[in-house]
mmCIF file of C-alpha atoms and ligand atoms in Angstrom:
data_model
loop_
_atom_site.group_PDB
_atom_site.id
_atom_site.type_symbol
_atom_site.label_atom_id
_atom_site.label_comp_id
_atom_site.label_asym_id
_atom_site.label_seq_id
_atom_site.Cartn_x
_atom_site.Cartn_y
_atom_site.Cartn_z
ATOM 1 C CA MET A 1 -8.433 -8.338 -19.349
ATOM 2 C CA ARG A 2 -5.567 -6.031 -20.255
ATOM 3 C CA VAL A 3 -4.198 -4.673 -16.960
ATOM 4 C CA LEU A 4 -1.712 -1.870 -16.461
ATOM 5 C CA VAL A 5 0.073 -1.878 -13.086
ATOM 6 C CA LEU A 6 1.672 1.486 -12.258
ATOM 7 C CA GLY A 7 4.302 1.251 -9.531
ATOM 8 C CA ALA A 8 5.148 -2.321 -10.533
ATOM 9 C CA ASP A 9 8.445 -2.421 -8.626
ATOM 10 C CA GLY A 10 6.993 -1.635 -5.181
ATOM 11 C CA TYR A 11 6.088 -3.964 -2.321
ATOM 12 C CA LEU A 12 2.695 -4.729 -3.875
ATOM 13 C CA GLY A 13 3.266 -3.885 -7.551
ATOM 14 C CA TRP A 14 5.261 -6.886 -8.731
ATOM 15 C CA ALA A 15 3.129 -9.291 -6.684
ATOM 16 C CA THR A 16 0.052 -7.806 -8.375
ATOM 17 C CA CYS A 17 1.574 -8.221 -11.851
ATOM 18 C CA MET A 18 2.211 -11.917 -11.195
ATOM 19 C CA HIS A 19 -1.235 -12.463 -9.647
ATOM 20 C CA PHE A 20 -3.100 -11.101 -12.681
ATOM 21 C CA SER A 21 -0.720 -12.863 -15.059
ATOM 22 C CA ARG A 22 -1.200 -16.257 -13.375
ATOM 23 C CA LEU A 23 -4.955 -15.816 -13.609
ATOM 24 C CA GLY A 24 -4.683 -15.433 -17.374
ATOM 25 C CA HIS A 25 -4.677 -11.666 -17.924
ATOM 26 C CA GLU A 26 -2.405 -9.589 -20.145
ATOM 27 C CA VAL A 27 -0.232 -7.507 -17.822
ATOM 28 C CA ALA A 28 2.052 -4.518 -18.332
ATOM 29 C CA GLY A 29 4.047 -3.098 -15.410
ATOM 30 C CA VAL A 30 5.474 0.432 -15.194
ATOM 31 C CA ASP A 31 7.932 1.890 -12.694
ATOM 32 C CA ASN A 32 10.646 4.544 -12.547
ATOM 33 C CA TYR A 33 12.607 2.785 -9.742
ATOM 34 C CA TRP A 34 12.254 5.833 -7.513
ATOM 35 C CA ARG A 35 11.742 3.843 -4.317
ATOM 36 C CA ARG A 36 14.740 1.596 -4.994
ATOM 37 C CA ARG A 37 16.950 4.596 -5.579
ATOM 38 C CA VAL A 38 15.782 6.481 -2.508
ATOM 39 C CA SER A 39 15.937 3.520 -0.148
ATOM 40 C CA ARG A 40 19.521 2.930 -1.337
ATOM 41 C CA GLU A 41 20.345 6.609 -0.782
ATOM 42 C CA LEU A 42 18.900 6.327 2.721
ATOM 43 C CA GLY A 43 21.194 3.365 3.368
ATOM 44 C CA ALA A 44 18.363 0.839 3.533
ATOM 45 C CA GLY A 45 17.798 -1.481 0.624
ATOM 46 C CA PRO A 46 15.231 -4.308 0.585
ATOM 47 C CA LEU A 47 15.781 -7.354 2.798
ATOM 48 C CA MET A 48 15.861 -9.829 -0.089
ATOM 49 C CA PRO A 49 17.932 -9.317 -3.234
ATOM 50 C CA THR A 50 15.326 -7.932 -5.637
ATOM 51 C CA PRO A 51 16.201 -8.196 -9.336
ATOM 52 C CA ARG A 52 15.030 -5.400 -11.610
ATOM 53 C CA LEU A 53 11.624 -5.818 -13.226
ATOM 54 C CA SER A 54 12.813 -6.955 -16.646
ATOM 55 C CA GLU A 55 14.856 -9.710 -14.973
ATOM 56 C CA ARG A 56 11.890 -10.759 -12.813
ATOM 57 C CA ALA A 57 9.619 -10.763 -15.868
ATOM 58 C CA ARG A 58 12.153 -12.995 -17.676
ATOM 59 C CA ARG A 59 12.190 -15.439 -14.752
ATOM 60 C CA TRP A 60 8.400 -15.401 -14.554
ATOM 61 C CA GLU A 61 8.098 -16.169 -18.260
ATOM 62 C CA ALA A 62 10.715 -18.949 -18.078
ATOM 63 C CA LEU A 63 8.898 -20.545 -15.125
ATOM 64 C CA THR A 64 5.281 -20.091 -16.209
ATOM 65 C CA GLY A 65 5.311 -19.349 -19.938
ATOM 66 C CA ARG A 66 3.407 -16.119 -19.247
ATOM 67 C CA LYS A 67 4.639 -12.748 -20.441
ATOM 68 C CA ILE A 68 4.575 -9.513 -18.418
ATOM 69 C CA SER A 69 5.613 -6.383 -20.375
ATOM 70 C CA ILE A 70 7.799 -3.946 -18.487
ATOM 71 C CA HIS A 71 8.252 -0.210 -19.089
ATOM 72 C CA VAL A 72 10.643 1.990 -17.144
ATOM 73 C CA GLY A 73 9.513 5.594 -16.851
ATOM 74 C CA ASP A 74 7.827 8.257 -14.777
ATOM 75 C CA ILE A 75 4.055 8.669 -14.886
ATOM 76 C CA THR A 76 4.357 12.370 -14.049
ATOM 77 C CA ASP A 77 5.743 12.626 -17.621
ATOM 78 C CA PHE A 78 2.432 12.731 -19.490
ATOM 79 C CA GLY A 79 3.932 11.927 -22.915
ATOM 80 C CA PHE A 80 5.466 8.735 -21.508
ATOM 81 C CA LEU A 81 2.250 7.661 -19.769
ATOM 82 C CA LEU A 82 0.115 8.379 -22.834
ATOM 83 C CA SER A 83 2.378 6.254 -25.004
ATOM 84 C CA ILE A 84 1.974 3.338 -22.564
ATOM 85 C CA PHE A 85 -1.814 3.699 -22.613
ATOM 86 C CA ARG A 86 -1.826 3.865 -26.447
ATOM 87 C CA GLN A 87 0.326 0.749 -26.633
ATOM 88 C CA HIS A 88 -1.688 -1.360 -24.160
ATOM 89 C CA MET A 89 -5.229 0.138 -24.238
ATOM 90 C CA PRO A 90 -5.929 -1.284 -20.739
ATOM 91 C CA ASP A 91 -9.311 -2.415 -19.424
ATOM 92 C CA ALA A 92 -8.090 -1.703 -15.893
ATOM 93 C CA VAL A 93 -5.254 0.347 -14.440
ATOM 94 C CA VAL A 94 -3.981 -0.343 -10.916
ATOM 95 C CA HIS A 95 -2.437 2.821 -9.490
ATOM 96 C CA TYR A 96 0.323 2.187 -6.931
ATOM 97 C CA ALA A 97 2.667 4.773 -8.414
ATOM 98 C CA GLU A 98 2.599 7.164 -5.483
ATOM 99 C CA GLN A 99 5.239 8.135 -2.975
ATOM 100 C CA PRO A 100 3.934 5.726 -0.288
ATOM 101 C CA SER A 101 5.781 6.700 2.872
ATOM 102 C CA ALA A 102 4.285 8.923 5.566
ATOM 103 C CA VAL A 103 7.758 9.250 7.117
ATOM 104 C CA PHE A 104 9.414 10.341 3.847
ATOM 105 C CA SER A 105 6.777 13.035 3.342
ATOM 106 C CA MET A 106 7.624 14.539 6.750
ATOM 107 C CA MET A 107 11.431 14.649 6.365
ATOM 108 C CA SER A 108 11.903 18.026 4.661
ATOM 109 C CA ARG A 109 10.174 20.650 2.538
ATOM 110 C CA GLU A 110 11.728 19.163 -0.592
ATOM 111 C CA ARG A 111 10.412 15.695 0.217
ATOM 112 C CA ALA A 112 6.996 17.093 1.087
ATOM 113 C CA ALA A 113 6.935 18.967 -2.247
ATOM 114 C CA PHE A 114 8.041 15.841 -4.103
ATOM 115 C CA THR A 115 5.213 13.863 -2.470
ATOM 116 C CA VAL A 116 2.599 16.443 -3.457
ATOM 117 C CA ARG A 117 3.886 16.752 -7.023
ATOM 118 C CA ASN A 118 4.392 13.045 -7.621
ATOM 119 C CA ASN A 119 1.118 11.880 -6.124
ATOM 120 C CA LEU A 120 -1.173 14.561 -7.508
ATOM 121 C CA VAL A 121 0.335 15.063 -10.971
ATOM 122 C CA GLY A 122 0.669 11.286 -11.379
ATOM 123 C CA THR A 123 -3.012 10.760 -10.585
ATOM 124 C CA LEU A 124 -4.054 13.676 -12.803
ATOM 125 C CA ASN A 125 -2.051 12.247 -15.713
ATOM 126 C CA ILE A 126 -3.789 8.884 -15.352
ATOM 127 C CA VAL A 127 -7.183 10.596 -15.552
ATOM 128 C CA TRP A 128 -6.172 12.422 -18.744
ATOM 129 C CA ALA A 129 -4.557 9.362 -20.323
ATOM 130 C CA VAL A 130 -7.727 7.355 -19.651
ATOM 131 C CA ARG A 131 -9.903 10.063 -21.160
ATOM 132 C CA GLU A 132 -7.752 10.344 -24.281
ATOM 133 C CA THR A 133 -7.317 6.619 -24.953
ATOM 134 C CA VAL A 134 -9.729 4.281 -23.093
ATOM 135 C CA PRO A 135 -12.531 6.271 -21.407
ATOM 136 C CA ALA A 136 -14.209 3.078 -20.137
ATOM 137 C CA CYS A 137 -11.018 1.910 -18.385
ATOM 138 C CA HIS A 138 -11.498 1.053 -14.711
ATOM 139 C CA ILE A 139 -9.098 3.043 -12.505
ATOM 140 C CA ILE A 140 -8.247 1.143 -9.318
ATOM 141 C CA LYS A 141 -6.531 3.585 -7.013
ATOM 142 C CA LEU A 142 -4.830 2.472 -3.826
ATOM 143 C CA GLY A 143 -6.089 4.780 -1.154
ATOM 144 C CA THR A 144 -5.360 4.390 2.524
ATOM 145 C CA MET A 145 -7.308 3.981 5.757
ATOM 146 C CA GLY A 146 -5.081 6.743 7.131
ATOM 147 C CA GLU A 147 -7.126 9.247 5.110
ATOM 148 C CA TYR A 148 -9.914 8.870 7.682
ATOM 149 C CA GLY A 149 -7.583 9.375 10.643
ATOM 150 C CA THR A 150 -8.899 8.113 13.966
ATOM 151 C CA PRO A 151 -12.316 9.785 14.417
ATOM 152 C CA ASN A 152 -14.401 9.250 17.529
ATOM 153 C CA ILE A 153 -17.214 7.714 15.425
ATOM 154 C CA ASP A 154 -17.494 4.504 13.359
ATOM 155 C CA ILE A 155 -15.683 4.723 9.995
ATOM 156 C CA GLU A 156 -18.094 3.895 7.182
ATOM 157 C CA GLU A 157 -16.990 2.446 3.870
ATOM 158 C CA GLY A 158 -16.171 5.635 2.008
ATOM 159 C CA TRP A 159 -19.430 7.535 2.316
ATOM 160 C CA LEU A 160 -21.535 9.109 5.049
ATOM 161 C CA ASP A 161 -25.262 9.885 4.932
ATOM 162 C CA VAL A 162 -25.764 13.317 6.432
ATOM 163 C CA GLU A 163 -29.104 14.761 7.530
ATOM 164 C CA HIS A 164 -28.944 18.500 7.992
ATOM 165 C CA ASN A 165 -31.865 20.832 8.696
ATOM 166 C CA GLY A 166 -34.316 18.187 7.504
ATOM 167 C CA ARG A 167 -32.535 17.403 4.200
ATOM 168 C CA ARG A 168 -30.297 14.448 3.345
ATOM 169 C CA GLU A 169 -27.208 14.034 1.174
ATOM 170 C CA LYS A 170 -24.402 11.479 0.839
ATOM 171 C CA PHE A 171 -20.839 12.810 1.184
ATOM 172 C CA LEU A 172 -17.375 11.317 1.196
ATOM 173 C CA PHE A 173 -16.703 10.260 4.787
ATOM 174 C CA PRO A 174 -14.836 13.116 6.550
ATOM 175 C CA ARG A 175 -11.091 12.786 6.231
ATOM 176 C CA GLN A 176 -8.371 14.090 8.526
ATOM 177 C CA ALA A 177 -4.999 12.604 7.755
ATOM 178 C CA GLY A 178 -2.051 12.264 10.125
ATOM 179 C CA SER A 179 0.794 12.931 7.660
ATOM 180 C CA LEU A 180 1.458 14.940 4.508
ATOM 181 C CA TYR A 181 1.582 11.664 2.532
ATOM 182 C CA HIS A 182 -1.879 10.684 3.803
ATOM 183 C CA THR A 183 -3.095 14.200 2.973
ATOM 184 C CA THR A 184 -2.051 13.743 -0.668
ATOM 185 C CA LYS A 185 -4.109 10.546 -0.728
ATOM 186 C CA ILE A 186 -7.156 12.583 0.294
ATOM 187 C CA GLN A 187 -6.357 15.102 -2.408
ATOM 188 C CA ASP A 188 -6.034 12.489 -5.153
ATOM 189 C CA THR A 189 -9.370 10.978 -4.093
ATOM 190 C CA ASP A 190 -10.850 14.453 -4.506
ATOM 191 C CA LEU A 191 -9.274 14.730 -7.967
ATOM 192 C CA LEU A 192 -10.764 11.420 -9.032
ATOM 193 C CA TRP A 193 -14.161 12.211 -7.499
ATOM 194 C CA PHE A 194 -14.246 15.479 -9.447
ATOM 195 C CA TYR A 195 -13.512 13.718 -12.762
ATOM 196 C CA VAL A 196 -15.926 10.887 -11.959
ATOM 197 C CA ARG A 197 -18.701 13.494 -11.589
ATOM 198 C CA THR A 198 -17.579 15.541 -14.566
ATOM 199 C CA TRP A 199 -16.353 13.009 -17.128
ATOM 200 C CA GLY A 200 -18.123 9.843 -15.986
ATOM 201 C CA LEU A 201 -14.970 7.840 -15.170
ATOM 202 C CA ARG A 202 -15.181 4.446 -13.446
ATOM 203 C CA VAL A 203 -13.086 4.427 -10.277
ATOM 204 C CA THR A 204 -12.543 2.097 -7.342
ATOM 205 C CA ASP A 205 -10.732 3.543 -4.341
ATOM 206 C CA LEU A 206 -9.269 0.863 -2.082
ATOM 207 C CA MET A 207 -8.756 2.289 1.407
ATOM 208 C CA GLN A 208 -6.001 -0.049 2.460
ATOM 209 C CA GLY A 209 -4.508 -0.428 5.932
ATOM 210 C CA PRO A 210 -0.857 -1.327 6.575
ATOM 211 C CA VAL A 211 0.012 -4.575 4.767
ATOM 212 C CA TYR A 212 2.228 -7.296 6.245
ATOM 213 C CA GLY A 213 3.755 -10.481 4.862
ATOM 214 C CA ILE A 214 6.251 -11.598 2.274
ATOM 215 C CA MET A 215 5.015 -14.720 0.595
ATOM 216 C CA THR A 216 2.319 -14.799 -2.065
ATOM 217 C CA GLU A 217 1.089 -17.774 -4.067
ATOM 218 C CA GLU A 218 3.157 -16.673 -7.054
ATOM 219 C CA ALA A 219 6.323 -15.624 -5.179
ATOM 220 C CA GLY A 220 6.591 -19.154 -3.751
ATOM 221 C CA ILE A 221 7.782 -20.390 -7.164
ATOM 222 C CA ASP A 222 11.223 -18.734 -7.022
ATOM 223 C CA SER A 223 13.015 -16.524 -4.459
ATOM 224 C CA GLY A 224 13.834 -13.989 -7.219
ATOM 225 C CA LEU A 225 10.103 -13.245 -7.447
ATOM 226 C CA LEU A 226 9.677 -12.131 -3.810
ATOM 227 C CA PRO A 227 8.303 -8.626 -3.168
ATOM 228 C CA ASN A 228 10.462 -5.562 -2.693
ATOM 229 C CA PHE A 229 10.419 -5.925 1.105
ATOM 230 C CA ASN A 230 11.559 -2.922 3.156
ATOM 231 C CA TYR A 231 11.926 -2.979 6.930
ATOM 232 C CA ASP A 232 13.560 0.397 7.541
ATOM 233 C CA GLU A 233 11.913 3.341 9.304
ATOM 234 C CA VAL A 234 10.988 5.114 6.058
ATOM 235 C CA PHE A 235 9.515 2.383 3.852
ATOM 236 C CA GLY A 236 8.790 -0.550 6.191
ATOM 237 C CA THR A 237 5.330 -1.129 7.676
ATOM 238 C CA VAL A 238 5.076 -1.861 11.364
ATOM 239 C CA LEU A 239 4.597 -5.644 11.561
ATOM 240 C CA ASN A 240 7.190 -6.346 8.855
ATOM 241 C CA ARG A 241 9.578 -4.172 10.858
ATOM 242 C CA PHE A 242 8.823 -5.986 14.109
ATOM 243 C CA ILE A 243 9.644 -9.398 12.614
ATOM 244 C CA VAL A 244 12.951 -8.133 11.218
ATOM 245 C CA GLN A 245 13.797 -6.435 14.522
ATOM 246 C CA ALA A 246 13.054 -9.657 16.431
ATOM 247 C CA VAL A 247 15.234 -11.732 14.089
ATOM 248 C CA ALA A 248 18.053 -9.158 14.370
ATOM 249 C CA GLY A 249 17.862 -9.391 18.184
ATOM 250 C CA LEU A 250 16.785 -5.750 18.553
ATOM 251 C CA PRO A 251 13.917 -4.584 20.793
ATOM 252 C CA LEU A 252 10.641 -3.924 18.956
ATOM 253 C CA THR A 253 10.172 -0.180 18.366
ATOM 254 C CA ILE A 254 6.732 0.596 19.847
ATOM 255 C CA TYR A 255 5.987 4.279 19.303
ATOM 256 C CA GLY A 256 4.593 5.949 22.418
ATOM 257 C CA LYS A 257 2.007 4.042 24.444
ATOM 258 C CA GLY A 258 1.352 1.607 21.580
ATOM 259 C CA GLY A 259 -2.440 1.940 21.784
ATOM 260 C CA GLN A 260 -2.619 3.138 18.140
ATOM 261 C CA VAL A 261 -5.120 0.864 16.380
ATOM 262 C CA ARG A 262 -5.100 0.315 12.615
ATOM 263 C CA GLY A 263 -6.748 -2.125 10.210
ATOM 264 C CA TYR A 264 -4.227 -4.619 8.781
ATOM 265 C CA LEU A 265 -4.149 -7.205 6.027
ATOM 266 C CA ASN A 266 -1.949 -9.956 4.662
ATOM 267 C CA ILE A 267 -0.202 -9.247 1.329
ATOM 268 C CA MET A 268 -2.077 -12.222 -0.179
ATOM 269 C CA ASP A 269 -5.388 -10.595 0.714
ATOM 270 C CA SER A 270 -4.169 -7.303 -0.733
ATOM 271 C CA MET A 271 -3.642 -9.073 -4.108
ATOM 272 C CA ARG A 272 -7.010 -10.765 -3.826
ATOM 273 C CA CYS A 273 -8.854 -7.497 -3.049
ATOM 274 C CA VAL A 274 -7.397 -5.712 -6.070
ATOM 275 C CA TYR A 275 -8.297 -8.702 -8.224
ATOM 276 C CA LEU A 276 -11.865 -8.953 -6.918
ATOM 277 C CA ALA A 277 -12.355 -5.220 -7.455
ATOM 278 C CA SER A 278 -11.089 -5.511 -11.034
ATOM 279 C CA MET A 279 -13.533 -8.331 -11.805
ATOM 280 C CA THR A 280 -16.571 -6.228 -10.882
ATOM 281 C CA PRO A 281 -15.931 -2.735 -12.232
ATOM 282 C CA PRO A 282 -18.218 0.102 -11.173
ATOM 283 C CA GLY A 283 -20.422 1.731 -13.777
ATOM 284 C CA PRO A 284 -19.491 4.976 -15.559
ATOM 285 C CA GLY A 285 -19.703 8.007 -13.286
ATOM 286 C CA GLN A 286 -19.275 5.885 -10.165
ATOM 287 C CA LEU A 287 -16.666 6.208 -7.429
ATOM 288 C CA ARG A 288 -16.801 2.961 -5.462
ATOM 289 C CA ILE A 289 -14.929 2.765 -2.171
ATOM 290 C CA PHE A 290 -13.921 -0.259 -0.118
ATOM 291 C CA ASN A 291 -12.140 -0.334 3.224
ATOM 292 C CA GLN A 292 -9.396 -2.834 2.491
ATOM 293 C CA VAL A 293 -8.566 -4.356 5.877
ATOM 294 C CA THR A 294 -9.306 -7.718 7.445
ATOM 295 C CA GLU A 295 -8.495 -7.271 11.166
ATOM 296 C CA THR A 296 -7.700 -4.448 13.576
ATOM 297 C CA PHE A 297 -4.861 -4.478 16.095
ATOM 298 C CA SER A 298 -3.101 -2.004 18.346
ATOM 299 C CA VAL A 299 0.672 -1.680 18.035
ATOM 300 C CA ASN A 300 0.934 -3.330 21.479
ATOM 301 C CA GLU A 301 -1.089 -6.317 20.264
ATOM 302 C CA LEU A 302 1.186 -6.715 17.231
ATOM 303 C CA ALA A 303 4.253 -6.514 19.461
ATOM 304 C CA GLN A 304 2.818 -9.124 21.865
ATOM 305 C CA LYS A 305 1.969 -11.492 19.010
ATOM 306 C CA THR A 306 5.472 -11.084 17.548
ATOM 307 C CA LYS A 307 6.995 -11.717 20.975
ATOM 308 C CA LYS A 308 4.920 -14.834 21.640
ATOM 309 C CA VAL A 309 5.831 -16.495 18.338
ATOM 310 C CA GLY A 310 9.419 -15.215 18.400
ATOM 311 C CA ASP A 311 9.970 -16.548 21.921
ATOM 312 C CA GLU A 312 8.559 -19.940 20.926
ATOM 313 C CA LEU A 313 11.067 -19.988 18.056
ATOM 314 C CA GLY A 314 13.894 -19.143 20.498
ATOM 315 C CA TYR A 315 14.454 -15.438 19.754
ATOM 316 C CA SER A 316 13.876 -13.881 23.263
ATOM 317 C CA VAL A 317 12.021 -10.897 21.839
ATOM 318 C CA ARG A 318 12.234 -7.619 23.784
ATOM 319 C CA LEU A 319 9.797 -4.700 23.545
ATOM 320 C CA ARG A 320 10.725 -1.025 23.900
ATOM 321 C CA HIS A 321 8.376 1.961 24.102
ATOM 322 C CA LEU A 322 10.085 4.878 22.348
ATOM 323 C CA GLU A 323 9.060 8.504 22.528
ATOM 324 C CA ASN A 324 6.643 8.723 19.588
ATOM 325 C CA PRO A 325 8.321 10.492 16.641
ATOM 326 C CA ARG A 326 4.876 10.984 15.032
ATOM 327 C CA VAL A 327 1.933 13.168 15.979
ATOM 328 C CA GLU A 328 -0.933 10.705 16.459
ATOM 329 C CA LYS A 329 -3.412 9.599 19.114
ATOM 330 C CA GLU A 330 -1.985 6.768 21.207
ATOM 331 C CA GLU A 331 -5.332 5.773 22.736
ATOM 332 C CA HIS A 332 -8.503 6.222 20.733
ATOM 333 C CA TYR A 333 -11.783 4.801 19.480
ATOM 334 C CA TYR A 334 -11.428 2.846 16.207
ATOM 335 C CA ASN A 335 -14.233 1.000 14.484
ATOM 336 C CA PRO A 336 -13.979 0.806 10.686
ATOM 337 C CA LYS A 337 -16.570 -1.067 8.617
ATOM 338 C CA TYR A 338 -15.148 -3.492 6.046
ATOM 339 C CA THR A 339 -17.844 -5.665 4.540
ATOM 340 C CA GLY A 340 -17.660 -4.645 0.858
ATOM 341 C CA LEU A 341 -14.741 -6.822 -0.227
ATOM 342 C CA ALA A 342 -15.997 -9.778 1.822
ATOM 343 C CA GLY A 343 -19.221 -9.323 -0.159
ATOM 344 C CA LEU A 344 -17.189 -9.743 -3.385
ATOM 345 C CA GLY A 345 -15.789 -13.039 -2.080
ATOM 346 C CA LEU A 346 -12.698 -12.189 -0.014
ATOM 347 C CA THR A 347 -11.822 -14.939 2.479
ATOM 348 C CA PRO A 348 -9.191 -13.368 4.750
ATOM 349 C CA HIS A 349 -5.893 -14.902 5.779
ATOM 350 C CA ARG A 350 -5.860 -14.101 9.500
ATOM 351 C CA LEU A 351 -2.768 -13.131 11.474
ATOM 352 C CA THR A 352 -2.204 -16.505 13.119
ATOM 353 C CA GLY A 353 0.879 -17.796 14.917
ATOM 354 C CA GLU A 354 1.600 -19.930 11.845
ATOM 355 C CA VAL A 355 1.581 -16.865 9.561
ATOM 356 C CA LEU A 356 3.960 -15.057 11.908
ATOM 357 C CA ALA A 357 6.218 -18.109 12.190
ATOM 358 C CA GLY A 358 6.359 -18.305 8.376
ATOM 359 C CA MET A 359 7.544 -14.684 8.259
ATOM 360 C CA PHE A 360 10.183 -15.380 10.933
ATOM 361 C CA ARG A 361 11.493 -18.366 8.973
ATOM 362 C CA LEU A 362 11.777 -16.419 5.730
ATOM 363 C CA VAL A 363 13.393 -13.354 7.337
ATOM 364 C CA GLU A 364 15.894 -15.617 9.133
ATOM 365 C CA LYS A 365 17.228 -16.748 5.735
ATOM 366 C CA TYR A 366 18.222 -13.159 4.940
ATOM 367 C CA LYS A 367 19.371 -12.195 8.450
ATOM 368 C CA LYS A 368 22.896 -11.283 7.280
ATOM 369 C CA ARG A 369 21.455 -8.567 5.017
ATOM 370 C CA ILE A 370 19.645 -6.688 7.822
ATOM 371 C CA ARG A 371 20.990 -3.124 8.131
ATOM 372 C CA THR A 372 20.427 -2.492 11.836
ATOM 373 C CA ASP A 373 21.310 1.220 11.479
ATOM 374 C CA ALA A 374 18.301 1.721 9.168
ATOM 375 C CA ILE A 375 15.767 0.420 11.669
ATOM 376 C CA PHE A 376 15.244 3.520 13.804
ATOM 377 C CA ARG A 377 16.700 6.970 13.260
ATOM 378 C CA GLY A 378 13.857 8.904 14.890
ATOM 379 C CA ILE A 379 12.508 10.959 11.976
ATOM 380 C CA LYS A 380 10.116 13.337 13.702
ATOM 381 C CA TRP A 381 6.796 14.859 12.636
ATOM 382 C CA ARG A 382 7.763 18.161 14.345
HETATM 383 N N1 USQ B 1 4.594 2.192 14.442
HETATM 384 C C1 USQ B 1 5.265 1.820 15.611
HETATM 385 N N2 USQ B 1 6.554 1.408 15.480
HETATM 386 C C2 USQ B 1 7.191 1.336 14.277
HETATM 387 C C3 USQ B 1 6.496 1.715 13.108
HETATM 388 C C4 USQ B 1 5.201 2.148 13.230
HETATM 389 O O1 USQ B 1 4.715 1.864 16.709
HETATM 390 O O2 USQ B 1 8.362 0.945 14.252
HETATM 391 C C5 USQ B 1 3.173 2.618 14.540
HETATM 392 C C6 USQ B 1 2.917 3.972 13.893
HETATM 393 O O3 USQ B 1 3.184 5.011 14.806
HETATM 394 C C7 USQ B 1 1.449 3.834 13.490
HETATM 395 C C8 USQ B 1 1.288 2.347 13.172
HETATM 396 O O4 USQ B 1 2.400 1.703 13.782
HETATM 397 O O5 USQ B 1 0.622 4.136 14.577
HETATM 398 C C9 USQ B 1 1.297 2.034 11.684
HETATM 399 O O6 USQ B 1 2.478 2.549 11.122
HETATM 400 P P1 USQ B 1 3.060 2.057 9.709
HETATM 401 O O7 USQ B 1 4.414 2.682 9.568
HETATM 402 O O8 USQ B 1 2.947 0.586 9.596
HETATM 403 O O9 USQ B 1 1.992 2.649 8.693
HETATM 404 P P2 USQ B 1 1.808 4.093 8.038
HETATM 405 O O10 USQ B 1 2.942 5.003 8.285
HETATM 406 O O11 USQ B 1 0.460 4.589 8.406
HETATM 407 O O12 USQ B 1 1.838 3.779 6.467
HETATM 408 C C10 USQ B 1 1.672 2.467 5.930
HETATM 409 C C11 USQ B 1 2.172 2.495 4.483
HETATM 410 C C12 USQ B 1 1.296 3.439 3.663
HETATM 411 C C13 USQ B 1 -0.168 3.019 3.795
HETATM 412 C C14 USQ B 1 -0.563 2.986 5.265
HETATM 413 C C15 USQ B 1 -1.961 2.474 5.510
HETATM 414 O O13 USQ B 1 3.528 2.904 4.433
HETATM 415 O O14 USQ B 1 1.705 3.410 2.292
HETATM 416 O O15 USQ B 1 -0.982 3.938 3.118
HETATM 417 O O16 USQ B 1 0.307 2.082 5.974
HETATM 418 S S1 USQ B 1 -2.731 3.290 6.874
HETATM 419 O O17 USQ B 1 -1.837 3.236 8.022
HETATM 420 O O18 USQ B 1 -3.988 2.616 7.159
HETATM 421 O O19 USQ B 1 -2.951 4.662 6.481
#
């Protein structure tokens, strides 16, 4: 397969490039280094030194003999994106090239506008590039479980059968996001759904929960291949942040009561899900949706697990409930379905003590690089 990975420099992008490459596919990665630049501007770079993509691709080729092509550019520039499609004529495109931070999208009008423009125009450009070059190309878009919000009913896998006044119809499951970023993810799903119906595109939408972890099968080969791992308030996800906080000797930042439940998954399972989806593309005119999570936890449960393992390793982990900077329910019903990817063969890596201990050990190696001032600045939703 020829695979195009958009957003190749992000937490998941480079790991995805290596995963497809190791499994024998022809991979091209694209990024404009936006996240690197902004996290530097915000005074919070990645925990591990993260070479630029061309350097990582060189190391990968030297170590494995496999080539990954790299292109630096912005997918909201249609001419640039079209030239990449013409050059690679991909069978599948993995779309991570969105502004991924809920916090960033809530910081100012300018950052909200950037999020809307980047995420929607980027997605629209992919649709047009596919239509003009490879109409059968499978678009794999990273959606997010946060699009559903926390409804008081079970969350189905993408769709809901509705019976109304004696008639039935299937609709996208109702969505009610908790941040402007999550709202743009609803909007880009709507864009894709429109073009699926109108132009017969093939699309998979992966409704992913927060991802945790550092090590993947491929990154284990060389430390210069590790993911772009952020732990700061803007770009870090909660469990990754907790491990870094524990290693730095800071109390874990539990927002509000800590009863917020989300569906989580290990970075290795995230790679596997994208791969499994790519191996079984939907037919033309089909929008296929999977809930990409493997376990659900409350923030309190994650904090307790981190504390238990951290204490065993000698860290004396402290927990602190902070006034919640976000607007979200802190106690709620949460029951998402997630059987689709298991049906394609996913065998989850569970959040065991051993997995947590492995994260502690790796973070410890980079302890001197932790910027404690970037961990909590209290960026508020209102
Ligand atoms: N939280 C804390 N303390 C922290 C950080 C977060 O209690 O220090 C809480 C949040 O309030 C929230 C939960 O942990 O209730 C998850 O927060 P998060 O920052 O890990 O995740 P979120 O902002 O929702 O966004 C992340 C990724 C995003 C992805 C999303 C999946 O940044 O790209 O789409 O996870 S989901 O959450 O399912 O929408």
